[in-house]
Tab-separated table of C-alpha atoms in Angstrom:
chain	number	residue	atom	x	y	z
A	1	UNK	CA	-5.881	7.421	-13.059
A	2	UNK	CA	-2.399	8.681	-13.441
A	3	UNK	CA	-3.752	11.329	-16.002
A	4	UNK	CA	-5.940	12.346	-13.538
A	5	UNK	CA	-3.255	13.312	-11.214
A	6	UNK	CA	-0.832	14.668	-13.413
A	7	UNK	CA	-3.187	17.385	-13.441
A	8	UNK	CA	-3.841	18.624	-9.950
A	9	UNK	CA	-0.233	20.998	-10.226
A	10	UNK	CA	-2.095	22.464	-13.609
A	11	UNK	CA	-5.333	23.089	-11.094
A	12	UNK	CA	-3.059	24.348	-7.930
A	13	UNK	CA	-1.670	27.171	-11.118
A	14	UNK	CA	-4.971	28.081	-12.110
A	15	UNK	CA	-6.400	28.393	-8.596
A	16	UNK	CA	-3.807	30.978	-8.227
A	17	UNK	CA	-4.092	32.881	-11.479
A	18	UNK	CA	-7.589	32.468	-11.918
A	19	UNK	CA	-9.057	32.421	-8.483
A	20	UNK	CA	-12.784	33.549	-10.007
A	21	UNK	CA	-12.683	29.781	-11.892
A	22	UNK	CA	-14.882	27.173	-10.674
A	23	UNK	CA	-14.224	23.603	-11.924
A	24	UNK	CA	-15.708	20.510	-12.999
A	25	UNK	CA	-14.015	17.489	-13.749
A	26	UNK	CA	-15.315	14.898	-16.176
A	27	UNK	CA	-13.739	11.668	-15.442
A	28	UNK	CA	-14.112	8.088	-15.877
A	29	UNK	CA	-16.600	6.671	-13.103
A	30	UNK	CA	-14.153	4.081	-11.436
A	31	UNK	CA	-11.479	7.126	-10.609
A	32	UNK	CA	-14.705	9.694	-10.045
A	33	UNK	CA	-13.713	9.829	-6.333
A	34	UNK	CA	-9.438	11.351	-7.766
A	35	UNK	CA	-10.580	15.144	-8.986
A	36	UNK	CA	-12.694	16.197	-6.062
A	37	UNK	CA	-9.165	15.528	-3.979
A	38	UNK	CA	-8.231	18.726	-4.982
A	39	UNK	CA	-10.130	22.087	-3.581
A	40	UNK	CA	-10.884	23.840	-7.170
A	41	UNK	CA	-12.413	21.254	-8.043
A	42	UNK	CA	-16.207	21.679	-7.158
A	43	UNK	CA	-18.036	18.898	-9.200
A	44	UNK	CA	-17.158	15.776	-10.811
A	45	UNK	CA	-19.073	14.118	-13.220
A	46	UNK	CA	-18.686	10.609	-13.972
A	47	UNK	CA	-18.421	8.915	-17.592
A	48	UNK	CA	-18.335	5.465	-18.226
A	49	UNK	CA	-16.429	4.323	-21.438
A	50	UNK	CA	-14.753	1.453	-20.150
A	51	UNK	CA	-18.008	0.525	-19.699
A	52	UNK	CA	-19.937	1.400	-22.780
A	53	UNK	CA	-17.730	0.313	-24.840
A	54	UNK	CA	-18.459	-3.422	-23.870
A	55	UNK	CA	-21.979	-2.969	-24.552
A	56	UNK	CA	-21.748	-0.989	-27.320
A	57	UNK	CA	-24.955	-2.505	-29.073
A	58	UNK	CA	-27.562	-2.362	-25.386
A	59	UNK	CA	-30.065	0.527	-25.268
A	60	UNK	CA	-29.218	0.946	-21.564
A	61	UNK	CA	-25.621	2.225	-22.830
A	62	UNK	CA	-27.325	4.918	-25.369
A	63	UNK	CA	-29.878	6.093	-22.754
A	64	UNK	CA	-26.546	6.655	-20.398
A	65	UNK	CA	-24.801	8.749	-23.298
A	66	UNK	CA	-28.330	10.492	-23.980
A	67	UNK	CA	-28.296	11.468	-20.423
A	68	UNK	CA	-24.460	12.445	-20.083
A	69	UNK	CA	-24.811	14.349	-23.102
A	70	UNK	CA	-28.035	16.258	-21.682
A	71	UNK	CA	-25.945	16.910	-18.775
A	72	UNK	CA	-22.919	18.362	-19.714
A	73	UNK	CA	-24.687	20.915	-22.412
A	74	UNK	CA	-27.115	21.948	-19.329
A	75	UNK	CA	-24.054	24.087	-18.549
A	76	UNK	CA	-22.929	27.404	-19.884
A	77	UNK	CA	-19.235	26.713	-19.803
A	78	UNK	CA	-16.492	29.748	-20.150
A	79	UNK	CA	-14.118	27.285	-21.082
A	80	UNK	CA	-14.303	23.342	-22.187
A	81	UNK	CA	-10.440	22.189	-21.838
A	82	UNK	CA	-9.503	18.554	-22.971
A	83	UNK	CA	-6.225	17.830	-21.219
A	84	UNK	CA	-6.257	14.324	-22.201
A	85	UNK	CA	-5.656	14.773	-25.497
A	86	UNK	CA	-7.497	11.667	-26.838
A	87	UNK	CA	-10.792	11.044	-29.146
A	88	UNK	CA	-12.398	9.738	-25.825
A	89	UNK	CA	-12.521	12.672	-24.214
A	90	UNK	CA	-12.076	14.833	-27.140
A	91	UNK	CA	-16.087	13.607	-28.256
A	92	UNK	CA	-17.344	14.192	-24.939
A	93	UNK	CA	-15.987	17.625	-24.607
A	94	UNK	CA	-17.760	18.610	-27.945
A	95	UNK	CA	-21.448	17.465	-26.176
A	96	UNK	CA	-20.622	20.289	-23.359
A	97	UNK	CA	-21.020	22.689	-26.325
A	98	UNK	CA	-19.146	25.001	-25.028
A	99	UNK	CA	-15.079	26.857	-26.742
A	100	UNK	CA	-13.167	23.462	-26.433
A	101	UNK	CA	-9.705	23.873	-26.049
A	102	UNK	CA	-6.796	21.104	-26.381
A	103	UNK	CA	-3.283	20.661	-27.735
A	104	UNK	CA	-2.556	21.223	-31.145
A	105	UNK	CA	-1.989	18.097	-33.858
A	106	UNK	CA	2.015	18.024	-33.214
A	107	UNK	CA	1.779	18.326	-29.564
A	108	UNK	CA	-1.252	15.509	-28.948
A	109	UNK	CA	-0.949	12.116	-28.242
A	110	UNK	CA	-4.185	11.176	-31.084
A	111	UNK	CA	-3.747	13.767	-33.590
A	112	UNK	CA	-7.372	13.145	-34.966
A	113	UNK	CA	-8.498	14.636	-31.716
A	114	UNK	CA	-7.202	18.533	-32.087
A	115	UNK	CA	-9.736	18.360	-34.992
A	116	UNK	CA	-12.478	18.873	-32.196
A	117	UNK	CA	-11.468	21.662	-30.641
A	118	UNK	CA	-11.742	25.544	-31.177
A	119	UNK	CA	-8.366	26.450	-30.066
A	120	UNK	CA	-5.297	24.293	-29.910
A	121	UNK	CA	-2.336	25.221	-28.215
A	122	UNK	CA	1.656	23.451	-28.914
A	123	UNK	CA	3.300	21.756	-25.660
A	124	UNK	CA	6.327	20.174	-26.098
A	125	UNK	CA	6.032	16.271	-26.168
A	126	UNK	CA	9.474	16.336	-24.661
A	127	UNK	CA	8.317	17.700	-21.389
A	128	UNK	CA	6.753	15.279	-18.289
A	129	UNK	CA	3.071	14.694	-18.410
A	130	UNK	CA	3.019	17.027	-15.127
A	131	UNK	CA	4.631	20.155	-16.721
A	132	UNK	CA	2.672	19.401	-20.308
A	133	UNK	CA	-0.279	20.040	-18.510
A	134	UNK	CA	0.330	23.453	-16.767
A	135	UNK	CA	1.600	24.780	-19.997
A	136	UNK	CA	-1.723	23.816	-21.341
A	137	UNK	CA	-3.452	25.658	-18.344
A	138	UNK	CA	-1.388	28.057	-18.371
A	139	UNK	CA	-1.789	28.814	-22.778
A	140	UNK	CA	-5.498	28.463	-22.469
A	141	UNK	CA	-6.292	30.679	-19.571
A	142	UNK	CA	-3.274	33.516	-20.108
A	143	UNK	CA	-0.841	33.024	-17.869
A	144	UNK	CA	2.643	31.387	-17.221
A	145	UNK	CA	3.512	28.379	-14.964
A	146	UNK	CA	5.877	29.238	-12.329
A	147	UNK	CA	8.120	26.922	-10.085
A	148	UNK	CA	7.924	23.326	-8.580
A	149	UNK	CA	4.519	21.797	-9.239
A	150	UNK	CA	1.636	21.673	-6.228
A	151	UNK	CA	-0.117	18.922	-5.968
A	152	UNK	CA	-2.498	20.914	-3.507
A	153	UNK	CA	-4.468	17.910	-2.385
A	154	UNK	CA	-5.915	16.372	0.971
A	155	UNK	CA	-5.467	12.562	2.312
A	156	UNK	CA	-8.071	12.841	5.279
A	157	UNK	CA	-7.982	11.427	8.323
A	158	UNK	CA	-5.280	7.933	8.996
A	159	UNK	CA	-7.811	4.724	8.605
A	160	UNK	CA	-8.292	3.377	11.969
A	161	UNK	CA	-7.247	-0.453	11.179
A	162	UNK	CA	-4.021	0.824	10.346
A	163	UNK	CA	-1.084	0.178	12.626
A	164	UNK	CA	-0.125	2.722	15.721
A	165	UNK	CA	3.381	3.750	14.289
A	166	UNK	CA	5.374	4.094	11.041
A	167	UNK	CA	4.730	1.965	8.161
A	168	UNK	CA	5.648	1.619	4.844
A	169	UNK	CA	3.028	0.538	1.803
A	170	UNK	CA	3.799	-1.840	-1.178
A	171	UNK	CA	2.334	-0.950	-4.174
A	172	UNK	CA	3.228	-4.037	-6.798
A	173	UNK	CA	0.042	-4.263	-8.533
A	174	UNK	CA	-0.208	-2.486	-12.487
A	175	UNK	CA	-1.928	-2.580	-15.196
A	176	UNK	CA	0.630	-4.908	-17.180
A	177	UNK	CA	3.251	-7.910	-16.405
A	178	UNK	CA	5.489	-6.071	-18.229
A	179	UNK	CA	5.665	-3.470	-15.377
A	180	UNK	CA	5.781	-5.632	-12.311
A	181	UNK	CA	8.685	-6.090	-10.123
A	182	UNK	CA	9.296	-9.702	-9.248
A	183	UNK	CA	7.942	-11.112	-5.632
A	184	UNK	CA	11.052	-12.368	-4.556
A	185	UNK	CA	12.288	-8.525	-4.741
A	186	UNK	CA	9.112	-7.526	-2.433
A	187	UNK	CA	10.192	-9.816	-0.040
A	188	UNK	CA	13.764	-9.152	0.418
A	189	UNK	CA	12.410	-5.552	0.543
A	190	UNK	CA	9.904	-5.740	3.090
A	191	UNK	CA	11.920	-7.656	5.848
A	192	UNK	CA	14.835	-4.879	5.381
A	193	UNK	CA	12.359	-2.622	6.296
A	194	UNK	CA	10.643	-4.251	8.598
A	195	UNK	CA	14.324	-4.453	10.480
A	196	UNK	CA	14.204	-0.836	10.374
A	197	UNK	CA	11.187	-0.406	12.370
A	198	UNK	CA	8.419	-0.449	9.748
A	199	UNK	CA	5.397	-2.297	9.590
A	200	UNK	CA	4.353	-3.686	5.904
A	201	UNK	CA	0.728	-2.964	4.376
A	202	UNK	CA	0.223	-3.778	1.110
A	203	UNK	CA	-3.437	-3.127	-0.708
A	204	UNK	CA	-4.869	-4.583	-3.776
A	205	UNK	CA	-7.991	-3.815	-6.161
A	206	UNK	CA	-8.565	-6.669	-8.253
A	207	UNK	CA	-9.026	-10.317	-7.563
A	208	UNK	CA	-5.639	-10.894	-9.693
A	209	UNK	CA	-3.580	-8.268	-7.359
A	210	UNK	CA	-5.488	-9.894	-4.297
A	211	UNK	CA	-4.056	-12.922	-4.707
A	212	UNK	CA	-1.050	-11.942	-5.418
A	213	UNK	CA	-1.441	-9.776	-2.250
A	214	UNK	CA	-1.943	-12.497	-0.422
A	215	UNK	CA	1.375	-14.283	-1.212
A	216	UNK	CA	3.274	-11.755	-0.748
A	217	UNK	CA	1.692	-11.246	3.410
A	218	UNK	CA	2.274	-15.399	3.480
A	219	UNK	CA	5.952	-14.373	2.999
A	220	UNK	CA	6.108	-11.496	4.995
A	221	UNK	CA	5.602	-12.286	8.499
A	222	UNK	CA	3.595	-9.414	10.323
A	223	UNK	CA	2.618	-8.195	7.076
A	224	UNK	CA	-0.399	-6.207	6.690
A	225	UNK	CA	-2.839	-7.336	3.820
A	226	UNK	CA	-5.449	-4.327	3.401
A	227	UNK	CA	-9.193	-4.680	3.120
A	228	UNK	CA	-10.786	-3.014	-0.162
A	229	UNK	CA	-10.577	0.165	-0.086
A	230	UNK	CA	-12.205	3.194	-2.426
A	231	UNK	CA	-10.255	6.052	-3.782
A	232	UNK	CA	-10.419	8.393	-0.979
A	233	UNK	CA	-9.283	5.657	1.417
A	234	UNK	CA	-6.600	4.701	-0.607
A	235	UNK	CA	-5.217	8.389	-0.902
A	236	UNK	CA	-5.728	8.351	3.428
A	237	UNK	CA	-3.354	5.542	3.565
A	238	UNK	CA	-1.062	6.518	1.443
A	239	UNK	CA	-0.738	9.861	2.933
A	240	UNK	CA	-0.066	8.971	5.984
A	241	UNK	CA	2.638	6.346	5.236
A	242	UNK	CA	6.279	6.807	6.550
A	243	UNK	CA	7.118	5.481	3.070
A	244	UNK	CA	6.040	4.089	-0.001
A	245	UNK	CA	7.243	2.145	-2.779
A	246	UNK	CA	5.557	1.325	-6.226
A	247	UNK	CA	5.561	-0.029	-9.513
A	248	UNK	CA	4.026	2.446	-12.515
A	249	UNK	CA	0.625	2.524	-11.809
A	250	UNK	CA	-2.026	5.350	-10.147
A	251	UNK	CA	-1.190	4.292	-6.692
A	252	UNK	CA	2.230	5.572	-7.186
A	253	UNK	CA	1.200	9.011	-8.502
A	254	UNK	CA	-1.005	9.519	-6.030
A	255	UNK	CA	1.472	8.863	-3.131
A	256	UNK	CA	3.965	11.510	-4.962
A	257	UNK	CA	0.752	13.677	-4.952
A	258	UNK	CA	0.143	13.322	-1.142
A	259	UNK	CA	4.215	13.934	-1.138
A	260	UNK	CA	5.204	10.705	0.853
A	261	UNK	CA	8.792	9.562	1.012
A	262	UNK	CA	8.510	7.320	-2.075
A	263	UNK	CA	10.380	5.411	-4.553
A	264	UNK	CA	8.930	4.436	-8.023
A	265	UNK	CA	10.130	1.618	-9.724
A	266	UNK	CA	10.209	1.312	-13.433
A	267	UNK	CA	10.593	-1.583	-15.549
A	268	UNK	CA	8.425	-0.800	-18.532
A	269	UNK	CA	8.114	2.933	-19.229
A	270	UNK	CA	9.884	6.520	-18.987
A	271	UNK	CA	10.382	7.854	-15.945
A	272	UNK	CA	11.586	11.220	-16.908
A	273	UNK	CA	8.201	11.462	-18.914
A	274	UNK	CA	5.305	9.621	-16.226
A	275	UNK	CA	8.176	9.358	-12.707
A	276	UNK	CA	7.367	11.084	-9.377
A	277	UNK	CA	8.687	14.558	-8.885
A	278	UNK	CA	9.750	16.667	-5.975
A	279	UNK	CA	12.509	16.217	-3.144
A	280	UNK	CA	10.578	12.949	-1.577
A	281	UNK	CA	10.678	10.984	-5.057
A	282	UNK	CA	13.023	9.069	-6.467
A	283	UNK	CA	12.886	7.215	-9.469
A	284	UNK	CA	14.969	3.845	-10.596
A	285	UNK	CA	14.960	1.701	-13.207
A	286	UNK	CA	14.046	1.911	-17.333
A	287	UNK	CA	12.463	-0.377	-19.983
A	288	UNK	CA	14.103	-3.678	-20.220
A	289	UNK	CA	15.488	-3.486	-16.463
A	290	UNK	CA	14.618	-4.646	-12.953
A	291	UNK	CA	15.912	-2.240	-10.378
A	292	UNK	CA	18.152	-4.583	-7.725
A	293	UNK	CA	16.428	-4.156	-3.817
A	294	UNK	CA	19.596	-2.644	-2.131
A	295	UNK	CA	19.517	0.373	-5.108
A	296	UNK	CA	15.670	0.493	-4.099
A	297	UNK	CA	16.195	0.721	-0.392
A	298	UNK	CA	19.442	3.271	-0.730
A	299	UNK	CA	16.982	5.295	-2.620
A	300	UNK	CA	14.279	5.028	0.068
A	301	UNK	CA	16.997	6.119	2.624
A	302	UNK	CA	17.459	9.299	0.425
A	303	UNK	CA	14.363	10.715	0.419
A	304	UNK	CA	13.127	9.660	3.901
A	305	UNK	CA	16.240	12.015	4.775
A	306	UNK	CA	14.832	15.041	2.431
């Protein structure tokens, strides 16, 4: 997901370089709602690897490939550009049959994938995943990046079993332990803010984050525990939240896409390499380290104020 949204500034570029380009967006079917977000963006078609891989050995999965494969060379594409930089969607790119395009073998994250394509192009690995990106837009279709990066994209309309006024979302589910921040720390965070006036919501996708969800609104008097939500509701609460604050995961990015006062929180990973950008972000924290709440909430203060 969060490679999904590190792209919509390389999109916002392009629609303003190359305002004759239509787009479509081949992305993994559980994030198929994230790409359409954005206005270039005019089809999205769905893969499922996740998926196939699992059932590597069913004829169901190879009639699904047959079909995606059928699908994507129906098209006459202009350009074919892999900006994930991976075998996974370096293969797929190759069915579309069309000039693929992708970073070269020093500036890739799975070297073996530049091999596919028909022009490769060097990006510093030094650089965000963010700014990687519109250099790569910016190489393949001649032109240079300029200025802060634009998200560009929509939240919809505020979800009507939200509360009336200001509230602030908790996003402390990930991908892996080694990113979460510990419950206690949610707590202690969520009744200072409820003393300043917010309510608390706090969503979860998987049964794992529900219940964990669930103890956390136990603890939280008044707390808010969020029904299941897709995508595109997700990105309509987040964007119209007084204030956010997340762990590393996709949540996160897209709140600093929506640009919501928000703080990340890092425990695991890099933020100067995957961390929010722009005025209303704020980063804390590093591999190895759990942020304390009152550097969280001073940070919070910060860019509400921006």
């Amino acid at each position: 997901m969060g490679d999904l949204i590190h792209t919509w500034p390389a999109l916002t570029d392009l629609a303003r370089h190359r305002p004759d380009v239509t787009v479509s967006w081949l992305a993994e079917e559980g994030f198929a709602d994230i790409p359409g977000l954005h206005p270039l963006v005019s089809r999205t078609i769905p893969i499922a690897w996740r998926r196939w891989r699992k059932a590597l050995f069913k004829a169901a999965t190879w009639r699904e490939i047959r079909t995606l494969r059928h699908t994507l060379a129906a098209t006459r594409w202009e350009l074919v550009l892999d900006a994930q930089g991976l075998l996974k969607s370096a293969i797929p790119g190759r069915w579309a049959r069309g000039p693929l395009a992708g970073y070269d073998r020093a500036s890739i994250r799975e070297p073996l994938a530049s091999r596919f394509y028909d022009r490769r192009y060097a990006v510093s690995r030094q650089l965000s995943a963010i700014e990687r990106n519109r250099q790569l837009f910016g190489a393949a279709f001649g032109y240079r990046p300029e200025g802060a990066p634009v998200f560009g994209i929509r939240c919809g309309a505020r979800l009507a079993w939200l509360p009336a006024g200001d509230y602030a979302v908790l996003l402390h589910a990930t991908s892996r332990d080694s990113k979460l921040w510990p419950e206690a720390h949610w707590i202690a965070l969520a009744q200072a803010l409820q003393r300043q006036g917010l309510a608390i919501v706090i969503p979860w996708g998987s049964a794992a984050e529900r219940e964990r969800a669930q103890r956390l609104a136990a603890a939280i008097p008044g707390a808010l525990l969020a029904p299941k939500m897709t995508l595109r509701e997700a990105a309509a609460l987040l964007g119209h939240a007084a204030a956010v604050i997340g762990v590393d995961t996709g949540l996160t990015h897209l709140a600093n896409a929506l640009d919501v006062p928000l703080v990340a929180i890092f425990t695991d990973t890099d933020p100067a390499l995957v961390g929010g950008v722009g005025t209303r972000a704020a980063n804390i924290g590093r591999a190895g380290e759990i942020p304390a709440v009152d550097a969280v909430l001073a940070l919070l203060a910060r860019v509400r104020g921006a």
